[in-house]
Amino acid sequence: MDEQPRLMHSHGVGMAGHPGLAQHMQDGTGGTDGEGRKQDIGDILQQIMTITDQSLDEAQARKHALNCHRMKPALFNVLCEIKEKTVLSIRGAQEEEPPDPQLMRLDNMLLAEGVSGPEKGGGSAAAAAAAAAAGGAGSDNSAEHSDYRAKLSQIRQIYHTELEKYEQACNEFTTHVMNLLREQSRTRPISPKEIERMVSIIHRKFSSIQMQLKQSTCEAVMILRSRFLDARRKRRNFNKQATEILNEYFYSHLSNPYPSEEAKEELAKKCSITVSQVHVLLSNKTSSNPVVSNWFGNKRIRYKKNIGKFQEEANMYAARTAVNAASASAQGSQANSPSTPNSAGSAGSFNMSNSGDLFMSVQSLNGDSYQGAQVGANIQSQVDTLRHVISQAGGYSDGLPGSQIYSPQGISANGGWQDAPTPSSVTSPTEGPGSVHSDTSN
DNA sequence: CGGGATGATTAGTT
DNA sequence: AACTAATCATCCCG
């Protein structure tokens, strides 16, 4: 303690013209002493040089001896002088590096993914809440979701633990090095700048290790994420019941198969269809159930594309809803259809994109405003077929087994399915697709 | 395995 | 923003 570390700044700079060592060397009495001093200095240097070869205790002892050596201040001054010169060259190498762009990228990503952010980021919590709210019955989805979150938080935990470990190690090491340097500054000149430099070197080293950690964390998150996103693409067919419910709605609203938000929600609930959690996670909209919307979108387009293929199905569901509604009450059968009065498919008036004139009205069962079955096609290539079908009055030909016939009402030539009162009532296709009366065969 | 069925995604439209 | 049309990716049945 008696000896403060001799940092250079405390020594001043003005010794260039007056080297302390020279002074010491010259303040002897006789010329012959010169030899002895030289010897002395050589001794000291020798001791210094070999100090690292010794055991700790020995070294410690020798250090103390050196510290007390009468030549020490002189030697120290010399070292200071040399240092002063070399420092200049060191300074040049010292550049303030800008923050590593890649590190910044990693940081940003970790933050965005909620790994490095505040504990249990509000964002993910909100997403979870949204998922829970949107998917009331969806145990499947929320399970998947929580799985994702569990894995993410696992990653986050590992990341934080490791990060903390690194930080601690870094601090420990830094303190250690600084102590060492301070200790050493007794025997050799060390500028604060040098210590600073050393510290920054240490920090750089550690931060490069940290970067590796961040990188692998990012990778892990990416992998998790991609696996999660892939999962969303994995298609699971709805169960039969769900499909039936959806189909029922579709065919009973064939005139306007665009369920409202509430209707979609309702259907989703009935079918136990939940929003894919991804939708909730990636888009924070609380709106309609995209799964149901997807279904209706697909259904509409596919129905429209190939009505014939769906005739059977349509009739089936129409019949079902008819029974349910118990309305029917088929009153008059219009004269003009060759077929029996009742043969009406579900009414669909959804207007085919191109040409409204393809359908023909054949019969309308309801006195009030309702149209009977309709057949329509928008595809030019189907026209012939349709004509054929129609001419057969519900008989079928090639692709179109249907027994449906169009009535013009509710159909607008221009676009979109017109809305029409629920068709419900109309049908009674008696028997499935069969319902073909009249001259079917020919 | 091939191919149709089907849910999801995407580009473009209104 | 919701829809259509096309397409992708997977399921599923023969």
Short mmCIF file of C-alpha atoms (C1' of nucleotides) in Angstrom, two decimals:
data_model
loop_
_atom_site.label_atom_id
_atom_site.label_comp_id
_atom_site.label_asym_id
_atom_site.label_seq_id
_atom_site.Cartn_x
_atom_site.Cartn_y
_atom_site.Cartn_z
CA MET A 1 0.00 0.00 0.00
CA ASP A 2 2.84 2.30 0.50
CA GLU A 3 3.34 2.39 -3.15
CA GLN A 4 0.71 3.77 -5.39
CA PRO A 5 0.58 2.42 -8.83
CA ARG A 6 2.72 4.54 -10.96
CA LEU A 7 0.53 5.47 -13.73
CA MET A 8 2.14 7.46 -16.34
CA HIS A 9 0.11 10.52 -16.04
CA SER A 10 1.37 10.97 -12.53
CA HIS A 11 4.84 11.10 -13.80
CA GLY A 12 4.62 14.00 -16.03
CA VAL A 13 6.28 14.00 -19.35
CA GLY A 14 9.25 16.15 -19.00
CA MET A 15 11.99 13.67 -18.60
CA ALA A 16 13.17 13.48 -22.07
CA GLY A 17 16.07 15.72 -21.58
CA HIS A 18 16.87 14.28 -18.24
CA PRO A 19 16.75 10.60 -18.21
CA GLY A 20 16.46 9.50 -14.68
CA LEU A 21 18.52 6.46 -15.24
CA ALA A 22 21.40 8.49 -16.52
CA GLN A 23 21.14 10.67 -13.55
CA HIS A 24 21.25 7.80 -11.20
CA MET A 25 24.08 6.30 -13.04
CA GLN A 26 26.05 9.41 -12.95
CA ASP A 27 25.57 10.33 -9.40
CA GLY A 28 28.04 7.77 -8.24
CA THR A 29 31.32 8.85 -6.75
CA GLY A 30 33.99 7.10 -8.65
CA GLY A 31 34.46 6.08 -12.23
CA THR A 32 34.97 2.56 -11.19
CA ASP A 33 31.52 2.51 -9.83
CA GLY A 34 30.29 2.55 -13.37
CA GLU A 35 31.15 -1.06 -13.76
CA GLY A 36 29.35 -1.99 -10.60
CA ARG A 37 26.22 -0.17 -11.62
CA LYS A 38 26.15 -1.71 -14.97
CA GLN A 39 26.38 -5.00 -13.29
CA ASP A 40 23.64 -3.91 -11.02
CA ILE A 41 21.34 -2.99 -13.83
CA GLY A 42 22.06 -6.14 -15.71
CA ASP A 43 21.14 -7.97 -12.58
CA ILE A 44 17.86 -6.25 -12.28
CA LEU A 45 16.98 -6.80 -15.86
CA GLN A 46 17.90 -10.40 -15.56
CA GLN A 47 15.64 -10.74 -12.58
CA ILE A 48 12.83 -9.07 -14.35
CA MET A 49 13.22 -11.24 -17.37
CA THR A 50 13.16 -14.43 -15.42
CA ILE A 51 10.46 -13.52 -13.03
CA THR A 52 7.89 -15.39 -15.05
CA ASP A 53 9.83 -18.60 -14.80
CA GLN A 54 9.51 -18.74 -11.10
CA SER A 55 6.94 -20.05 -8.82
CA LEU A 56 4.39 -17.62 -7.62
CA ASP A 57 5.87 -17.24 -4.20
CA GLU A 58 9.32 -16.76 -5.48
CA ALA A 59 8.13 -14.29 -8.02
CA GLN A 60 6.24 -12.41 -5.40
CA ALA A 61 9.27 -12.22 -3.23
CA ARG A 62 11.46 -11.12 -6.04
CA LYS A 63 8.94 -8.55 -7.11
CA HIS A 64 9.02 -7.07 -3.71
CA ALA A 65 12.77 -7.06 -3.78
CA LEU A 66 12.78 -5.32 -7.08
CA ASN A 67 10.31 -2.78 -5.89
CA CYS A 68 12.58 -1.90 -3.08
CA HIS A 69 15.65 -1.79 -5.16
CA ARG A 70 17.29 1.53 -5.18
CA MET A 71 17.54 1.55 -8.92
CA LYS A 72 13.91 0.99 -9.38
CA PRO A 73 12.72 4.54 -9.81
CA ALA A 74 15.35 5.11 -12.39
CA LEU A 75 14.45 2.04 -14.32
CA PHE A 76 10.85 2.93 -14.07
CA ASN A 77 11.51 6.30 -15.56
CA VAL A 78 13.31 4.77 -18.44
CA LEU A 79 10.46 2.46 -19.10
CA CYS A 80 8.11 5.38 -18.94
CA GLU A 81 10.13 7.16 -21.51
CA ILE A 82 10.13 4.27 -23.88
CA LYS A 83 6.49 3.77 -23.34
CA GLU A 84 5.81 7.37 -24.12
CA LYS A 85 7.25 6.82 -27.52
CA THR A 86 5.56 3.57 -28.28
CA VAL A 87 2.19 4.75 -27.14
CA LEU A 88 2.11 7.05 -30.08
CA SER A 89 2.18 4.17 -32.45
CA ILE A 90 -0.45 2.31 -30.49
CA ARG A 91 -2.77 5.21 -30.68
CA GLY A 92 -2.89 5.03 -34.39
CA ALA A 93 -4.24 1.54 -34.23
CA GLN A 94 -7.03 2.56 -31.98
CA GLU A 95 -10.10 3.24 -34.01
CA GLU A 96 -13.58 3.54 -32.75
CA GLU A 97 -15.39 0.80 -34.56
CA PRO A 98 -18.98 1.50 -35.44
CA PRO A 99 -21.59 -0.87 -34.12
CA ASP A 100 -21.56 -4.05 -36.11
CA PRO A 101 -24.47 -4.01 -38.52
CA GLN A 102 -24.91 -7.71 -38.28
CA LEU A 103 -25.06 -7.56 -34.55
CA MET A 104 -27.67 -4.91 -34.85
CA ARG A 105 -29.65 -7.08 -37.20
CA LEU A 106 -29.52 -9.94 -34.79
CA ASP A 107 -30.53 -7.70 -31.95
CA ASN A 108 -33.43 -6.36 -33.87
CA MET A 109 -34.61 -9.76 -34.79
CA LEU A 110 -34.38 -11.08 -31.29
CA LEU A 111 -36.29 -8.11 -30.12
CA ALA A 112 -38.93 -8.57 -32.76
CA GLU A 113 -39.33 -12.21 -31.94
CA GLY A 114 -39.78 -11.34 -28.34
CA VAL A 115 -36.70 -13.19 -27.26
CA SER A 116 -34.66 -10.33 -26.02
CA GLY A 117 -37.45 -7.99 -25.17
CA PRO A 118 -38.99 -7.47 -21.78
CA GLU A 119 -40.05 -10.57 -19.97
CA LYS A 120 -43.04 -12.23 -21.55
CA GLY A 121 -43.63 -9.54 -24.06
CA GLY A 122 -47.01 -7.96 -24.07
CA GLY A 123 -47.28 -8.70 -27.74
CA SER A 124 -47.25 -12.42 -27.40
CA ALA A 125 -49.53 -12.28 -24.45
CA ALA A 126 -51.96 -10.26 -26.47
CA ALA A 127 -51.71 -12.73 -29.28
CA ALA A 128 -52.41 -15.53 -26.91
CA ALA A 129 -55.42 -13.75 -25.57
CA ALA A 130 -56.65 -13.11 -29.06
CA ALA A 131 -56.19 -16.72 -29.95
CA ALA A 132 -58.05 -17.81 -26.91
CA ALA A 133 -60.86 -15.43 -27.61
CA ALA A 134 -61.14 -16.28 -31.26
CA GLY A 135 -60.90 -19.97 -30.89
CA GLY A 136 -63.21 -20.77 -28.12
CA ALA A 137 -63.51 -24.42 -28.90
CA GLY A 138 -60.19 -24.77 -30.57
CA SER A 139 -58.17 -26.93 -28.33
CA ASP A 140 -56.12 -28.05 -31.22
CA ASN A 141 -54.97 -24.68 -32.28
CA SER A 142 -54.37 -23.24 -28.91
CA ALA A 143 -52.46 -26.34 -28.04
CA GLU A 144 -50.26 -25.80 -31.01
CA HIS A 145 -49.96 -22.21 -30.13
CA SER A 146 -48.96 -22.81 -26.59
CA ASP A 147 -46.53 -25.36 -27.84
CA TYR A 148 -44.95 -22.69 -29.93
CA ARG A 149 -44.90 -20.28 -27.08
CA ALA A 150 -43.44 -22.83 -24.75
CA LYS A 151 -40.61 -23.54 -27.12
CA LEU A 152 -40.05 -19.88 -27.70
CA SER A 153 -39.85 -19.13 -24.04
CA GLN A 154 -37.51 -22.04 -23.64
CA ILE A 155 -35.24 -20.51 -26.18
CA ARG A 156 -35.60 -17.19 -24.52
CA GLN A 157 -34.69 -18.60 -21.18
CA ILE A 158 -31.61 -20.33 -22.46
CA TYR A 159 -30.64 -17.20 -24.26
CA HIS A 160 -30.96 -15.06 -21.19
CA THR A 161 -29.14 -17.48 -18.99
CA GLU A 162 -26.29 -17.75 -21.38
CA LEU A 163 -26.19 -14.05 -21.92
CA GLU A 164 -26.04 -13.44 -18.24
CA LYS A 165 -23.32 -15.99 -17.87
CA TYR A 166 -21.29 -14.32 -20.54
CA GLU A 167 -21.81 -10.95 -19.04
CA GLN A 168 -20.76 -12.13 -15.67
CA ALA A 169 -17.73 -13.87 -17.05
CA CYS A 170 -16.85 -10.78 -18.98
CA ASN A 171 -17.09 -8.62 -15.93
CA GLU A 172 -15.11 -10.99 -13.84
CA PHE A 173 -12.45 -11.26 -16.40
CA THR A 174 -12.31 -7.54 -16.89
CA THR A 175 -11.93 -6.89 -13.21
CA HIS A 176 -9.30 -9.51 -13.01
CA VAL A 177 -7.33 -8.06 -15.84
CA MET A 178 -7.65 -4.61 -14.47
CA ASN A 179 -6.40 -5.71 -11.10
CA LEU A 180 -3.53 -7.40 -12.76
CA LEU A 181 -2.69 -4.35 -14.72
CA ARG A 182 -2.92 -2.21 -11.69
CA GLU A 183 -0.72 -4.54 -9.89
CA GLN A 184 1.71 -4.52 -12.70
CA SER A 185 1.65 -0.81 -12.90
CA ARG A 186 3.88 -0.80 -9.89
CA THR A 187 6.65 -2.33 -11.82
CA ARG A 188 5.95 -1.09 -15.24
CA PRO A 189 4.30 1.95 -16.58
CA ILE A 190 0.75 1.50 -17.67
CA SER A 191 -1.35 4.29 -18.96
CA PRO A 192 -5.05 4.48 -18.26
CA LYS A 193 -5.52 4.48 -21.96
CA GLU A 194 -3.86 1.16 -22.09
CA ILE A 195 -6.15 -0.27 -19.50
CA GLU A 196 -9.06 1.14 -21.35
CA ARG A 197 -7.81 -0.45 -24.49
CA MET A 198 -7.40 -3.76 -22.83
CA VAL A 199 -10.88 -3.58 -21.44
CA SER A 200 -12.29 -2.78 -24.80
CA ILE A 201 -10.42 -5.67 -26.32
CA ILE A 202 -11.87 -7.95 -23.72
CA HIS A 203 -15.31 -6.60 -24.32
CA ARG A 204 -14.94 -7.07 -28.01
CA LYS A 205 -13.91 -10.63 -27.54
CA PHE A 206 -16.82 -11.32 -25.31
CA SER A 207 -19.26 -9.58 -27.52
CA SER A 208 -18.13 -11.71 -30.40
CA ILE A 209 -18.96 -14.69 -28.30
CA GLN A 210 -22.26 -13.10 -27.50
CA MET A 211 -22.85 -12.63 -31.14
CA GLN A 212 -22.44 -16.30 -31.68
CA LEU A 213 -24.99 -16.89 -29.00
CA LYS A 214 -27.34 -14.44 -30.60
CA GLN A 215 -26.80 -15.98 -33.95
CA SER A 216 -27.61 -19.45 -32.81
CA THR A 217 -30.58 -18.15 -30.90
CA CYS A 218 -31.83 -16.51 -34.05
CA GLU A 219 -31.33 -19.72 -35.90
CA ALA A 220 -33.26 -21.63 -33.33
CA VAL A 221 -36.11 -19.17 -33.50
CA MET A 222 -36.11 -19.31 -37.25
CA ILE A 223 -36.26 -23.05 -37.24
CA LEU A 224 -39.03 -23.06 -34.71
CA ARG A 225 -40.87 -20.47 -36.65
CA SER A 226 -40.54 -22.20 -39.96
CA ARG A 227 -41.69 -25.42 -38.47
CA PHE A 228 -44.59 -23.59 -37.00
CA LEU A 229 -45.45 -21.87 -40.21
CA ASP A 230 -45.17 -25.10 -42.08
CA ALA A 231 -47.63 -26.58 -39.72
CA ARG A 232 -50.19 -24.09 -40.78
CA ARG A 233 -49.90 -25.29 -44.30
CA LYS A 234 -50.46 -28.78 -43.25
CA ARG A 235 -53.95 -29.30 -44.25
CA ARG A 236 -56.33 -31.14 -42.08
CA ASN A 237 -59.62 -32.04 -43.56
CA PHE A 238 -62.54 -30.97 -41.53
CA ASN A 239 -64.46 -33.68 -39.96
CA LYS A 240 -67.60 -34.87 -41.55
CA GLN A 241 -69.90 -33.03 -39.27
CA ALA A 242 -68.23 -29.75 -39.86
CA THR A 243 -68.42 -30.23 -43.57
CA GLU A 244 -72.07 -31.02 -43.29
CA ILE A 245 -72.83 -27.97 -41.32
CA LEU A 246 -70.98 -25.82 -43.75
CA ASN A 247 -72.59 -27.45 -46.71
CA GLU A 248 -75.96 -27.10 -45.16
CA TYR A 249 -75.46 -23.44 -44.78
CA PHE A 250 -74.04 -23.11 -48.21
CA TYR A 251 -76.83 -24.86 -49.98
CA SER A 252 -79.52 -23.30 -47.97
CA HIS A 253 -78.10 -19.94 -48.82
CA LEU A 254 -77.22 -20.80 -52.29
CA SER A 255 -78.75 -17.64 -53.48
CA ASN A 256 -76.33 -15.69 -51.44
CA PRO A 257 -73.70 -17.85 -49.94
CA TYR A 258 -71.89 -15.05 -48.21
CA PRO A 259 -72.22 -15.52 -44.53
CA SER A 260 -71.91 -12.44 -42.44
CA GLU A 261 -69.29 -12.12 -39.79
CA GLU A 262 -71.68 -13.33 -37.18
CA ALA A 263 -72.79 -16.18 -39.34
CA LYS A 264 -69.21 -17.18 -39.87
CA GLU A 265 -68.56 -17.07 -36.20
CA GLU A 266 -71.62 -19.10 -35.59
CA LEU A 267 -70.63 -21.67 -38.15
CA ALA A 268 -67.13 -21.80 -36.83
CA LYS A 269 -68.42 -22.44 -33.40
CA LYS A 270 -70.79 -25.08 -34.55
CA CYS A 271 -68.09 -26.81 -36.48
CA SER A 272 -65.50 -26.40 -33.82
CA ILE A 273 -63.37 -24.72 -36.35
CA THR A 274 -60.94 -22.32 -34.95
CA VAL A 275 -58.83 -19.80 -36.52
CA SER A 276 -55.48 -21.05 -37.28
CA GLN A 277 -53.38 -19.53 -34.62
CA VAL A 278 -51.03 -18.27 -37.20
CA HIS A 279 -53.64 -15.92 -38.42
CA VAL A 280 -54.06 -14.62 -34.99
CA LEU A 281 -50.39 -14.35 -34.43
CA LEU A 282 -49.50 -12.78 -37.68
CA SER A 283 -52.43 -10.50 -38.09
CA ASN A 284 -53.87 -8.90 -35.09
CA LYS A 285 -57.23 -8.44 -36.60
CA THR A 286 -60.02 -9.75 -34.59
CA SER A 287 -62.29 -10.20 -37.50
CA SER A 288 -63.95 -13.07 -39.15
CA ASN A 289 -62.85 -16.58 -39.06
CA PRO A 290 -60.62 -17.02 -42.05
CA VAL A 291 -61.07 -20.74 -42.04
CA VAL A 292 -64.75 -20.40 -42.62
CA SER A 293 -64.11 -17.70 -45.15
CA ASN A 294 -61.68 -19.96 -46.91
CA TRP A 295 -64.19 -22.69 -46.99
CA PHE A 296 -66.87 -20.50 -48.46
CA GLY A 297 -64.49 -18.99 -50.91
CA ASN A 298 -63.39 -22.36 -52.10
CA LYS A 299 -66.90 -23.67 -52.13
CA ARG A 300 -68.30 -20.82 -54.11
CA ILE A 301 -65.63 -20.94 -56.68
CA ARG A 302 -65.72 -24.65 -57.03
CA TYR A 303 -69.43 -24.84 -57.10
CA LYS A 304 -69.57 -22.24 -59.75
CA LYS A 305 -66.87 -23.88 -61.71
CA ASN A 306 -68.58 -27.13 -61.96
CA ILE A 307 -72.12 -26.99 -60.89
CA GLY A 308 -72.83 -30.32 -62.33
CA LYS A 309 -70.52 -32.00 -60.00
CA PHE A 310 -72.29 -30.54 -57.05
CA GLN A 311 -75.82 -31.17 -58.11
CA GLU A 312 -76.18 -34.27 -56.15
CA GLU A 313 -74.80 -32.73 -53.10
CA ALA A 314 -76.95 -29.69 -53.55
CA ASN A 315 -80.05 -31.72 -53.80
CA MET A 316 -79.17 -33.69 -50.82
CA TYR A 317 -78.66 -30.72 -48.62
CA ALA A 318 -81.60 -28.95 -50.05
CA ALA A 319 -83.72 -31.86 -49.17
CA ARG A 320 -82.39 -31.92 -45.74
CA THR A 321 -83.05 -28.31 -45.09
CA ALA A 322 -86.42 -28.65 -46.62
CA VAL A 323 -87.27 -31.32 -44.20
CA ASN A 324 -85.97 -29.25 -41.42
CA ALA A 325 -87.88 -26.26 -42.38
CA ALA A 326 -90.90 -28.28 -43.00
CA SER A 327 -92.14 -25.55 -45.07
CA ALA A 328 -92.27 -26.96 -48.46
CA SER A 329 -95.91 -26.75 -48.97
CA ALA A 330 -95.44 -27.23 -52.50
CA GLN A 331 -98.35 -25.62 -53.91
CA GLY A 332 -98.91 -25.42 -57.45
CA SER A 333 -96.70 -27.05 -59.76
CA GLN A 334 -96.24 -24.97 -62.67
CA ALA A 335 -97.40 -26.36 -65.74
CA ASN A 336 -94.48 -25.90 -67.78
CA SER A 337 -92.10 -28.22 -66.40
CA PRO A 338 -92.46 -31.64 -67.56
CA SER A 339 -91.31 -32.90 -64.38
CA THR A 340 -93.32 -33.30 -61.36
CA PRO A 341 -93.96 -30.26 -59.34
CA ASN A 342 -91.69 -30.91 -56.59
CA SER A 343 -88.50 -31.60 -58.26
CA ALA A 344 -86.60 -28.63 -57.29
CA GLY A 345 -83.13 -28.50 -56.16
CA SER A 346 -82.01 -26.03 -53.75
CA ALA A 347 -82.48 -22.76 -55.22
CA GLY A 348 -79.40 -21.07 -56.15
CA SER A 349 -79.39 -17.82 -57.73
CA PHE A 350 -75.93 -17.05 -57.59
CA ASN A 351 -75.21 -15.33 -60.53
CA MET A 352 -72.77 -16.61 -62.90
CA SER A 353 -70.23 -14.29 -63.90
CA ASN A 354 -70.92 -14.14 -67.51
CA SER A 355 -74.26 -14.39 -68.83
CA GLY A 356 -77.35 -14.38 -67.04
CA ASP A 357 -79.35 -15.76 -69.80
CA LEU A 358 -78.37 -19.25 -69.47
CA PHE A 359 -80.97 -20.33 -67.19
CA MET A 360 -84.45 -20.92 -67.88
CA SER A 361 -87.20 -20.65 -65.60
CA VAL A 362 -89.10 -23.73 -65.35
CA GLN A 363 -91.11 -23.62 -62.37
CA SER A 364 -91.62 -21.73 -59.29
CA LEU A 365 -93.10 -23.44 -56.46
CA ASN A 366 -93.77 -20.74 -54.09
CA GLY A 367 -96.40 -18.47 -54.88
CA ASP A 368 -94.66 -15.74 -53.18
CA SER A 369 -91.57 -14.72 -54.79
CA TYR A 370 -89.81 -17.80 -54.79
CA GLN A 371 -88.13 -19.49 -57.50
CA GLY A 372 -87.72 -23.06 -57.97
CA ALA A 373 -84.66 -24.84 -58.72
CA GLN A 374 -82.28 -23.28 -60.95
CA VAL A 375 -79.59 -24.39 -63.13
CA GLY A 376 -77.08 -22.06 -64.35
CA ALA A 377 -73.76 -22.09 -65.85
CA ASN A 378 -71.34 -19.51 -66.64
CA ILE A 379 -68.99 -21.49 -68.57
CA GLN A 380 -69.45 -21.32 -72.19
CA SER A 381 -68.47 -24.85 -72.71
CA GLN A 382 -71.24 -25.92 -70.52
CA VAL A 383 -73.91 -24.24 -72.39
CA ASP A 384 -74.63 -27.11 -74.57
CA THR A 385 -74.76 -29.43 -71.75
CA LEU A 386 -77.05 -27.20 -69.96
CA ARG A 387 -79.35 -26.84 -72.81
CA HIS A 388 -79.47 -30.46 -72.97
CA VAL A 389 -80.23 -30.79 -69.38
CA ILE A 390 -82.84 -28.24 -69.46
CA SER A 391 -84.45 -29.66 -72.42
CA GLN A 392 -84.60 -32.78 -70.53
CA ALA A 393 -86.29 -31.06 -67.78
CA GLY A 394 -84.19 -32.17 -65.02
CA GLY A 395 -82.97 -35.25 -66.55
CA TYR A 396 -79.39 -35.44 -66.64
CA SER A 397 -76.86 -35.63 -69.20
CA ASP A 398 -73.23 -36.20 -68.93
CA GLY A 399 -72.03 -33.94 -66.33
CA LEU A 400 -75.20 -32.66 -64.96
CA PRO A 401 -77.25 -35.05 -63.02
CA GLY A 402 -79.10 -32.30 -61.43
CA SER A 403 -82.74 -31.89 -61.37
CA GLN A 404 -82.58 -28.25 -61.06
CA ILE A 405 -83.99 -25.65 -63.09
CA TYR A 406 -83.57 -22.02 -62.91
CA SER A 407 -85.89 -19.34 -62.36
CA PRO A 408 -84.70 -15.97 -63.24
CA GLN A 409 -85.50 -14.29 -60.05
CA GLY A 410 -82.80 -13.25 -57.85
CA ILE A 411 -80.30 -13.49 -60.49
CA SER A 412 -78.72 -10.49 -61.74
CA ALA A 413 -76.95 -10.66 -64.90
CA ASN A 414 -74.07 -8.72 -63.77
CA GLY A 415 -72.43 -10.23 -60.91
CA GLY A 416 -72.43 -11.56 -57.50
CA TRP A 417 -74.94 -13.87 -56.22
CA GLN A 418 -78.08 -12.02 -55.77
CA ASP A 419 -79.61 -12.37 -52.56
CA ALA A 420 -82.82 -14.06 -52.53
CA PRO A 421 -84.97 -15.12 -49.72
CA THR A 422 -83.83 -18.30 -48.30
CA PRO A 423 -84.65 -20.93 -50.72
CA SER A 424 -85.27 -23.36 -48.06
CA SER A 425 -88.69 -24.30 -48.96
CA VAL A 426 -88.36 -25.34 -52.38
CA THR A 427 -87.05 -28.66 -52.81
CA SER A 428 -88.16 -32.05 -52.44
CA PRO A 429 -86.08 -33.99 -54.71
CA THR A 430 -87.70 -37.00 -53.38
CA GLU A 431 -84.83 -39.13 -54.08
CA GLY A 432 -81.32 -38.07 -54.34
CA PRO A 433 -80.04 -37.09 -57.64
CA GLY A 434 -82.44 -39.42 -59.12
CA SER A 435 -85.38 -37.24 -58.97
CA VAL A 436 -85.46 -37.41 -62.60
CA HIS A 437 -88.75 -37.79 -63.95
CA SER A 438 -90.01 -37.31 -67.30
CA ASP A 439 -88.10 -38.55 -70.11
CA THR A 440 -84.79 -39.01 -68.62
CA SER A 441 -83.86 -41.77 -70.79
CA ASN A 442 -83.34 -41.23 -74.34
"C1'" DC B 1 -48.03 -44.34 -56.83
"C1'" DG B 2 -51.54 -41.35 -59.36
"C1'" DG B 3 -55.00 -38.33 -59.21
"C1'" DG B 4 -59.05 -36.18 -57.33
"C1'" DA B 5 -60.57 -33.66 -53.15
"C1'" DT B 6 -59.73 -29.97 -50.32
"C1'" DG B 7 -57.81 -26.39 -47.09
"C1'" DA B 8 -54.58 -22.52 -47.49
"C1'" DT B 9 -52.17 -18.96 -49.89
"C1'" DT B 10 -51.55 -15.43 -53.24
"C1'" DA B 11 -52.31 -12.01 -56.91
"C1'" DG B 12 -55.43 -9.18 -58.65
"C1'" DT B 13 -60.07 -6.90 -58.64
"C1'" DT B 14 -63.74 -4.14 -56.97
"C1'" DA C 1 -61.60 -5.37 -46.72
"C1'" DA C 2 -63.68 -8.99 -48.92
"C1'" DC C 3 -63.97 -11.42 -52.97
"C1'" DT C 4 -62.49 -14.25 -57.12
"C1'" DA C 5 -59.47 -17.11 -59.57
"C1'" DA C 6 -55.48 -19.57 -59.78
"C1'" DT C 7 -52.27 -22.22 -57.54
"C1'" DC C 8 -49.92 -24.69 -53.90
"C1'" DA C 9 -49.55 -28.46 -50.72
"C1'" DT C 10 -51.43 -32.06 -48.57
"C1'" DC C 11 -54.77 -35.63 -47.75
"C1'" DC C 12 -56.79 -39.77 -49.03
"C1'" DC C 13 -58.66 -43.37 -51.73
"C1'" DG C 14 -58.27 -46.91 -55.27
#
